[in-house]
Short mmCIF file of C-alpha atoms in Angstrom, two decimals:
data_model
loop_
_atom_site.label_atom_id
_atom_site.label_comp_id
_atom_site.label_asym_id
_atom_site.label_seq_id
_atom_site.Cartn_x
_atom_site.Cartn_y
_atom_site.Cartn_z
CA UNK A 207 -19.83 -53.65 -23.00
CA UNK A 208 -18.69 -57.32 -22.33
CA UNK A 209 -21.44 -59.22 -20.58
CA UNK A 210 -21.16 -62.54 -18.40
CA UNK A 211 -23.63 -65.04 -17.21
CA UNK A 212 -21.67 -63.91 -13.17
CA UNK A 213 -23.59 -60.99 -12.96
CA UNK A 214 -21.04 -57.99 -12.69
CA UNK A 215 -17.37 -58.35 -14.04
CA UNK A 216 -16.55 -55.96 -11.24
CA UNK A 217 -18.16 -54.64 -8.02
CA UNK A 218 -16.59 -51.39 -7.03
CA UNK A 219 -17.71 -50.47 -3.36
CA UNK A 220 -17.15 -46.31 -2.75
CA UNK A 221 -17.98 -43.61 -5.38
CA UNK A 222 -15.32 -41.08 -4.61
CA UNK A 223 -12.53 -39.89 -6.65
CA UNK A 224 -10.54 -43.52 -6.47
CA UNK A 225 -13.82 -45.77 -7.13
CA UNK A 226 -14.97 -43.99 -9.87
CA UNK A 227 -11.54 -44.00 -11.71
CA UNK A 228 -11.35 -47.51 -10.99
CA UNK A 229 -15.15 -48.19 -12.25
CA UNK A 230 -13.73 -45.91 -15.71
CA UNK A 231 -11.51 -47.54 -16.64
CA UNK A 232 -12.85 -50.73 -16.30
CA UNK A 233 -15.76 -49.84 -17.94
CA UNK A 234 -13.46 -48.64 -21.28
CA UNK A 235 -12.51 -52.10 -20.97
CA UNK A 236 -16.03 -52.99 -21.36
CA UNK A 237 -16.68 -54.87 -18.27
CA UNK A 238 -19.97 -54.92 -16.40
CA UNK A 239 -19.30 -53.18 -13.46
CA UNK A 240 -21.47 -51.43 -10.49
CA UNK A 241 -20.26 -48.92 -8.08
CA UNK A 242 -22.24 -48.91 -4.57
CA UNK A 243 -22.06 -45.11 -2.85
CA UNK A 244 -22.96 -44.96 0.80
CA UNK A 245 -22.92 -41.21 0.20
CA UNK A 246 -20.07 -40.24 2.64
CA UNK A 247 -17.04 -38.83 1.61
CA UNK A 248 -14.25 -37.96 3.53
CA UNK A 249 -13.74 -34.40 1.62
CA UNK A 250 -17.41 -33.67 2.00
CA UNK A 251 -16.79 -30.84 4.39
CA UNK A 252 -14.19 -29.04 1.95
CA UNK A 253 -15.68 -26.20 0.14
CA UNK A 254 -13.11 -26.74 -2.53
CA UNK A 255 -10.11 -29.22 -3.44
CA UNK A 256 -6.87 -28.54 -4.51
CA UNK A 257 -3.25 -29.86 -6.76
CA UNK A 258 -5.67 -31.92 -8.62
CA UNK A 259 -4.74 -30.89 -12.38
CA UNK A 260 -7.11 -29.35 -14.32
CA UNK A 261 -9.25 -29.73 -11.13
CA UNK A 262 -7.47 -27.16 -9.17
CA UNK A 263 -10.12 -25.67 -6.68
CA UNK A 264 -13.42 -27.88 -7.90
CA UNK A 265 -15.65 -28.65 -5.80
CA UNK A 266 -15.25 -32.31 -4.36
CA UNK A 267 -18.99 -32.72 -5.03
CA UNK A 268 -18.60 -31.39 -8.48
CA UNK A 269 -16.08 -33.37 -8.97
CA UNK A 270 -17.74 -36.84 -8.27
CA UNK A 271 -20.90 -35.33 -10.11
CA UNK A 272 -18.99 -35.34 -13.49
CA UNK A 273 -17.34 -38.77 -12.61
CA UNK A 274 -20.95 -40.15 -12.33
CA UNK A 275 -22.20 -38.61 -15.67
CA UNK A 276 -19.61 -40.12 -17.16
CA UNK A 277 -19.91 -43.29 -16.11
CA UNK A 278 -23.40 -43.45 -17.07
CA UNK A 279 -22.33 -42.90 -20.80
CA UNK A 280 -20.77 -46.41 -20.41
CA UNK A 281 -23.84 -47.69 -18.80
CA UNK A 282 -21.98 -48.54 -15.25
CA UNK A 283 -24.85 -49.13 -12.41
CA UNK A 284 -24.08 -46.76 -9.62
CA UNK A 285 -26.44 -47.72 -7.07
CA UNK A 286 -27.03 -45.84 -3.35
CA UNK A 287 -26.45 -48.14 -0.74
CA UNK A 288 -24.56 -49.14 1.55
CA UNK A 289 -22.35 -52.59 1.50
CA UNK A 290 -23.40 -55.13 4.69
CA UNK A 291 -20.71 -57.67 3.66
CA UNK A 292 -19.32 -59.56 1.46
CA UNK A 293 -18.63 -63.44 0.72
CA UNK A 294 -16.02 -64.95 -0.68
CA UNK A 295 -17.00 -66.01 -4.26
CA UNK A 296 -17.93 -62.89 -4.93
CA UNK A 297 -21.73 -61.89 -3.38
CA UNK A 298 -21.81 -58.04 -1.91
CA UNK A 299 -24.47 -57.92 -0.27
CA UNK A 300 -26.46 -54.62 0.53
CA UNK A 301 -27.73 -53.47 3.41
CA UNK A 302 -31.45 -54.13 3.46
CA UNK A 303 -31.05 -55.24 0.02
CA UNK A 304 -29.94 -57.94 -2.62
CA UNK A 305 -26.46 -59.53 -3.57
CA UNK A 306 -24.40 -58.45 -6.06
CA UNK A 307 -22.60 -61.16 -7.75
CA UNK A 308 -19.43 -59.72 -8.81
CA UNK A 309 -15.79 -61.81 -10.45
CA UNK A 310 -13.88 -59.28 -8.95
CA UNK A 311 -14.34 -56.76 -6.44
CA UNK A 312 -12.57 -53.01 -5.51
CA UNK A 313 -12.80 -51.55 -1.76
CA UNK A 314 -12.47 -47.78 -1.70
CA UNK A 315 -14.24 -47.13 1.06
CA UNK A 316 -11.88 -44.48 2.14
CA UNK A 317 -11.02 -43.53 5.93
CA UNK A 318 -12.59 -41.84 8.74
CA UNK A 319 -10.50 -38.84 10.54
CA UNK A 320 -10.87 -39.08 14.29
CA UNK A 321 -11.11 -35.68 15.93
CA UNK A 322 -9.21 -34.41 19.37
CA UNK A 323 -12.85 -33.35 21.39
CA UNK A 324 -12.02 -29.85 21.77
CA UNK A 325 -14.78 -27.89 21.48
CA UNK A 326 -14.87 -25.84 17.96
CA UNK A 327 -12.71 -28.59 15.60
CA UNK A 328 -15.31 -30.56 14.85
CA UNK A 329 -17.68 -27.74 13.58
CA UNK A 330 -14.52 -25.99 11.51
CA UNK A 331 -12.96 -29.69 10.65
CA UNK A 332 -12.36 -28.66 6.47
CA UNK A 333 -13.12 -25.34 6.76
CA UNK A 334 -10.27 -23.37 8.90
CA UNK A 335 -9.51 -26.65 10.90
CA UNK A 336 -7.35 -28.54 8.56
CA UNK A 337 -4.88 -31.27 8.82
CA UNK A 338 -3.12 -31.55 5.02
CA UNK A 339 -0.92 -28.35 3.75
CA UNK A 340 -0.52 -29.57 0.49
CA UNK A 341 -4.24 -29.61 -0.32
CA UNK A 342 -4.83 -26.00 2.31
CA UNK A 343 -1.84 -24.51 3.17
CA UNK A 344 -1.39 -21.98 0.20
CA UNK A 345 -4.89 -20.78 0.99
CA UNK A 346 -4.14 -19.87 4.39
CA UNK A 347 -0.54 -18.73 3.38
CA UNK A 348 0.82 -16.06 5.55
CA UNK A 349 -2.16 -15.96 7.77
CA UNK A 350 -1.57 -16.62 11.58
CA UNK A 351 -1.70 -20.23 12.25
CA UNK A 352 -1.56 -22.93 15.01
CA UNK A 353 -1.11 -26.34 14.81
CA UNK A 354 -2.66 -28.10 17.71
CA UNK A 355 -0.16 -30.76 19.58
CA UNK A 356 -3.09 -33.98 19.47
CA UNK A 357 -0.76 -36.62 17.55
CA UNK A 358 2.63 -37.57 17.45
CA UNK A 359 3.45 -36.31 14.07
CA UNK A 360 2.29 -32.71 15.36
CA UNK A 361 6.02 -31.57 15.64
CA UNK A 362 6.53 -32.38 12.37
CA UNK A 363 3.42 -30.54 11.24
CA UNK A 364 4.26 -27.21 12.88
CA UNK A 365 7.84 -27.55 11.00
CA UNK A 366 6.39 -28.19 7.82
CA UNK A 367 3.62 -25.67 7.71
CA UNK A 368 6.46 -23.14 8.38
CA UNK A 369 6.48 -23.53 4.83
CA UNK A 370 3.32 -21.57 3.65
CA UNK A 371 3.49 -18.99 6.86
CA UNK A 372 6.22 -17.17 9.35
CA UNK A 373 3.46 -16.62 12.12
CA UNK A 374 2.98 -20.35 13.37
CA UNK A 375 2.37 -21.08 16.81
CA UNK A 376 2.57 -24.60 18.38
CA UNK A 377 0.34 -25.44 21.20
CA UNK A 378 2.01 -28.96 22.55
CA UNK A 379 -1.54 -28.99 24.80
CA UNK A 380 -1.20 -32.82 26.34
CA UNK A 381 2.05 -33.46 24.04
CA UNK A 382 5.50 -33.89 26.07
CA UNK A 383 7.84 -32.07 23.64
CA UNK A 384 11.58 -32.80 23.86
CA UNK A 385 14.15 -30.37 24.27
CA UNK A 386 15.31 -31.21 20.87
CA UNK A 387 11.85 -31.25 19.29
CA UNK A 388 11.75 -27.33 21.11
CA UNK A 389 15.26 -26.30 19.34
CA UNK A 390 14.19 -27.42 16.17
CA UNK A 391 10.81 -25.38 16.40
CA UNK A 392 12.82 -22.70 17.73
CA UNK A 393 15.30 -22.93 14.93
CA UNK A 394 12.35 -22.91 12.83
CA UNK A 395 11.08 -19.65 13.85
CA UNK A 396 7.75 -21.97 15.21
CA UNK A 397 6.95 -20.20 18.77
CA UNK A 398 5.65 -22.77 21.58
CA UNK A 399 2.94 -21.96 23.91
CA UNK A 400 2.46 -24.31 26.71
CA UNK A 401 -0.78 -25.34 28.47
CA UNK A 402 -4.06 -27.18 27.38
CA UNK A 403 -6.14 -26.08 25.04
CA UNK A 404 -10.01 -25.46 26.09
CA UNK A 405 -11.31 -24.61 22.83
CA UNK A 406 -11.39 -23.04 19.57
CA UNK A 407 -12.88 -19.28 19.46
CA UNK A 408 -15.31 -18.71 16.55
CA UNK A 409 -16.93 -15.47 15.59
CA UNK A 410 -19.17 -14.67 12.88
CA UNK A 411 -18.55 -18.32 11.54
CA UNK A 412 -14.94 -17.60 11.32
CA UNK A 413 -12.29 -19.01 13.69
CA UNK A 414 -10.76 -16.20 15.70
CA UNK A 415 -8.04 -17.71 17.93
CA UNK A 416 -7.18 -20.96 20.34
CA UNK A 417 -8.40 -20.34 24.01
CA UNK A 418 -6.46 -22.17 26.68
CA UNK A 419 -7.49 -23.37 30.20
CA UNK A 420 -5.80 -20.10 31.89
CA UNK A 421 -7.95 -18.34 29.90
CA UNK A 422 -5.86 -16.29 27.36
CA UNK A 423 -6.66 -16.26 23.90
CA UNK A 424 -4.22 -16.66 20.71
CA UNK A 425 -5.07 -15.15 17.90
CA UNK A 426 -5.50 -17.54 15.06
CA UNK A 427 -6.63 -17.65 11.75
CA UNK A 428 -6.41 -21.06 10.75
CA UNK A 429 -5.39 -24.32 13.07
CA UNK A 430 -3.91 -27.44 11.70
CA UNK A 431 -4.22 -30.70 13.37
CA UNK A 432 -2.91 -34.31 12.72
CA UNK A 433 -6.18 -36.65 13.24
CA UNK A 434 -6.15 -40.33 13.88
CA UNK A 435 -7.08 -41.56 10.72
CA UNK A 436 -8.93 -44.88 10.75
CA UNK A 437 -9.90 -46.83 7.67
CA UNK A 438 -13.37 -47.98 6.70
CA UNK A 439 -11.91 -51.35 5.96
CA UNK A 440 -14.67 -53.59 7.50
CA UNK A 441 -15.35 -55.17 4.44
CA UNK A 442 -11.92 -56.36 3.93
CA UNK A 443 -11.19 -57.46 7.36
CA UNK A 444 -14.45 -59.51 7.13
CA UNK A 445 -12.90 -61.20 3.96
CA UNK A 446 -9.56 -62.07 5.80
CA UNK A 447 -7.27 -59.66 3.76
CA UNK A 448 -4.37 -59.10 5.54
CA UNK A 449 -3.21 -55.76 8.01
CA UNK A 450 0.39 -54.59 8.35
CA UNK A 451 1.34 -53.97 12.37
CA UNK A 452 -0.37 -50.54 11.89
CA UNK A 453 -3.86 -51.64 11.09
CA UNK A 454 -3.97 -51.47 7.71
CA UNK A 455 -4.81 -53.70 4.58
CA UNK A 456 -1.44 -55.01 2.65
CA UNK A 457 -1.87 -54.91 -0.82
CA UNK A 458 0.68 -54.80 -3.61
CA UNK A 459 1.51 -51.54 -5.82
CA UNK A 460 -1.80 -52.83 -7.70
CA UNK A 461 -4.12 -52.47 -4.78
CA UNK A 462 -4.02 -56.44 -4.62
CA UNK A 463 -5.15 -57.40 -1.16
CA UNK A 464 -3.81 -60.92 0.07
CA UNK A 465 -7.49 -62.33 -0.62
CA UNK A 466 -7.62 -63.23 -4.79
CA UNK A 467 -10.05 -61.20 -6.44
CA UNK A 468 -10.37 -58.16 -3.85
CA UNK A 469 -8.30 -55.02 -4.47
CA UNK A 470 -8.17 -51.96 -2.37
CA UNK A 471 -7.51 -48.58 -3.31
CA UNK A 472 -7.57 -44.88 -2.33
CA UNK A 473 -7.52 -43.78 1.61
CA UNK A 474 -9.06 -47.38 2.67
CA UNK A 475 -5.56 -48.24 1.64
CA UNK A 476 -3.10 -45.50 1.73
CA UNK A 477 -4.00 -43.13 4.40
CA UNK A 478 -1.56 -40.44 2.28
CA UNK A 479 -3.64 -40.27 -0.62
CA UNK A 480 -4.69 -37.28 -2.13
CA UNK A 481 -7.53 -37.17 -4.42
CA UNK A 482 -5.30 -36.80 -7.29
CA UNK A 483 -3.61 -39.80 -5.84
CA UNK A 484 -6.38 -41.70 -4.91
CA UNK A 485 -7.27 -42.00 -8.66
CA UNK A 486 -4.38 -42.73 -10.13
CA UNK A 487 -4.27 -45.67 -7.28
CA UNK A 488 -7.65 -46.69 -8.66
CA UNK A 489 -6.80 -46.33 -12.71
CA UNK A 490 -3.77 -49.24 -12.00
CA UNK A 491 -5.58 -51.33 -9.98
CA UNK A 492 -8.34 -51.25 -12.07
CA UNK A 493 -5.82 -52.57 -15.25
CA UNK A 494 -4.76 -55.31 -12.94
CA UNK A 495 -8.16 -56.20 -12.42
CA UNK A 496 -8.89 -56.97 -15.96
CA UNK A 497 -5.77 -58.36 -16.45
CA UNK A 498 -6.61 -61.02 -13.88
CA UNK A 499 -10.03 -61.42 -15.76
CA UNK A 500 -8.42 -62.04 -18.96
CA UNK A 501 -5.91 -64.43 -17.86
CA UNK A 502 -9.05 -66.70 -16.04
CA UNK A 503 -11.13 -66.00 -19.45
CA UNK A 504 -8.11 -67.09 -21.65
CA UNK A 505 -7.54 -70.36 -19.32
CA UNK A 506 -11.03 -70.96 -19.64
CA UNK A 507 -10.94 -70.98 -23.35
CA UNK A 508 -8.00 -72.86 -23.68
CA UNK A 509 -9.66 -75.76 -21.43
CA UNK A 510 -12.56 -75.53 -24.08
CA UNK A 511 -10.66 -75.74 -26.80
CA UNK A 512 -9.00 -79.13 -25.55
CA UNK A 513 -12.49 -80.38 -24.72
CA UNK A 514 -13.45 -79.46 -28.43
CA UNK A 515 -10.83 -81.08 -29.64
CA UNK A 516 -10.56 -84.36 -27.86
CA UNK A 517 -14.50 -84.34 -29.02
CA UNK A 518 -13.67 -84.02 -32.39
CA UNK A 519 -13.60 -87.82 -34.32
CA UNK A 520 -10.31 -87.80 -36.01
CA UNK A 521 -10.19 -88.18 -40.42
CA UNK A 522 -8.85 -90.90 -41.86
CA UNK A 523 -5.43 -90.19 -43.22
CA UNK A 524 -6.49 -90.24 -46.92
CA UNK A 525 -9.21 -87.82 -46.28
CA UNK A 526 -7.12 -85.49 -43.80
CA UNK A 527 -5.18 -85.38 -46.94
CA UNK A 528 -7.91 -83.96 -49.17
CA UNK A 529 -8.96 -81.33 -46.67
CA UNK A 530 -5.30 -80.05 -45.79
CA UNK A 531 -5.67 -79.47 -49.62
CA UNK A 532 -8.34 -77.38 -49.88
CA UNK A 533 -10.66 -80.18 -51.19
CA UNK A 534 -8.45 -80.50 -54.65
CA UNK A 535 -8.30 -84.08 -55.89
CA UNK A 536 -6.88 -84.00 -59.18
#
């Protein structure tokens, strides 16, 4: 692996799915890198994940277990730890700990999912509380399911997961639904029921149904929700990298933030991403990163090069002569 008198090529801060792609691939391109894990994923509380291929139903934890034994076979630090902040240069500095002094540094810190506090979706959040159908819905597939009315994409939601199931409820709870939005559930073959919801019901650690404030009970087997999803992006913001209107960092297709040097990838990034998605995100940005070291390695060397040469006394002519010729004389 490449070594520098900097410290780390690259300082990759998050060890899920998208950090450790990114810290792969740079370490193939054998730069010095560390990855710093706080230990939190976001998937942590899914028993399994799905679409990812040749992954399909791995455990999230198994999954970032492999990513970390291979990394070690390139010799990549992964340290625990958790990232206080960073200055511009590039020093990461750990919390209760030293500085890291990275060229280039990677934020895939991921997101945090804000929860409606209804009693019962926090303590079933990944398990038969779920927000994505692409990663859930074929496991739940033609089971009875509701899809709680806590964001403004919940509409959407109900028609989608229509999909995977013809027994879906809507519960609008504090959500003023349009007469349109109703026909097109209706259409759907969704079926509304009005009033707020008091809690989830949970039985012999399984969810049973959605309880309302009137006190009826809805039979459920699985609820989807739309959370508020926030990203961890702290360190960025603390670096000045840019936010779109909605909150979140700009960066190019790359991952480039608008601060040189910083990329950010996965959910931190692209609240959409899948795991699947999140490391492909990482593998390109992490190409782009070592594209933008080579280019500042082959400036340097050219600027060397001109200082060697304008060092270099110049022959006389007669004797340029003789060494343009190999040394022959005669």
């Amino acid at each position: 692996m490449a070594t520098n008198d900097f410290g780390y090529d690259v300082v990759v801060v998050g060890a899920g799915a998208a950090g450790l792609s990114a810290a792969l691939v740079l370490a193939r391109a054998r730069r010095r890198v560390a990855v710093v894990d706080a230990g939190s994923p976001r998937n942590a509380p899914a028993s399994h994940m799905q679409g990812f291929l040749s992954r399909d139903g791995m455990p999230p934890a198994a999954l970032l277990e492999v990513g970390r034994t291979e990394l070690a076979g390139y010799g990549v630090d992964v340290i625990e730890g958790r990232v206080d902040h960073i200055e511009h240069g590039f020093q990461v500095h750990l919390a209760g700990g030293p500085a890291l002094p990275a060229r280039r540094v990677v934020v895939a810190t991921g997101l945090r999912d804000e929860l409606p506090d209804i009693p019962g979706v926090r303590e079933r959040w990944g398990r038969d509380v779920l927000h994505c159908p692409y990663c859930h819905g074929y496991e739940v597939g033609d089971e009875p399911i509701g899809v709680l009315g806590t964001h403004p994409e919940a509409v959407r939601h109900a028609l989608l997961l229509r999909q995977w199931s013809a027994d879906i409820v809507f519960f609008p709870h504090t959500m003023d639904v349009t007469g349109e939005e109703r026909e097109r559930l209706a259409a759907r073959g969704v079926r509304v029921i009005d009033g707020l919801v008091k809690r989830l019901v949970v039985d012999d650690d399984r969810l049973r149904g959605v309880e309302l404030a009137e006190g009826s009970v809805v039979p459920r087997g699985a609820v989807f929700l739309f959370p508020r999803m926030v990203p961890h992006d702290d360190l960025l913001t603390g670096l000045g990298c840019a936010r779109d209107e909605s909150g979140w960092p700009i960066t190019d297709p790359s991952g480039r933030t608008s601060v040189p040097g910083v990329w950010a990838v996965g959910n931190v990034a692209d609240r959409r991403a899948q795991v699947i998605t999140a490391a492909g995100m990482a593998s390109a940005a992490a190409i782009a990163v070592n594209n933008s070291l080579v280019e500042e390695e082959i400036a340097r060397d050219v600027a060397n090069h001109r200082v060697a040469d304008a060092a270099s006394p110049a022959l006389p002519r007669p004797l340029a002569d003789v060494v343009a010729l190999g040394g022959q004389t005669g």
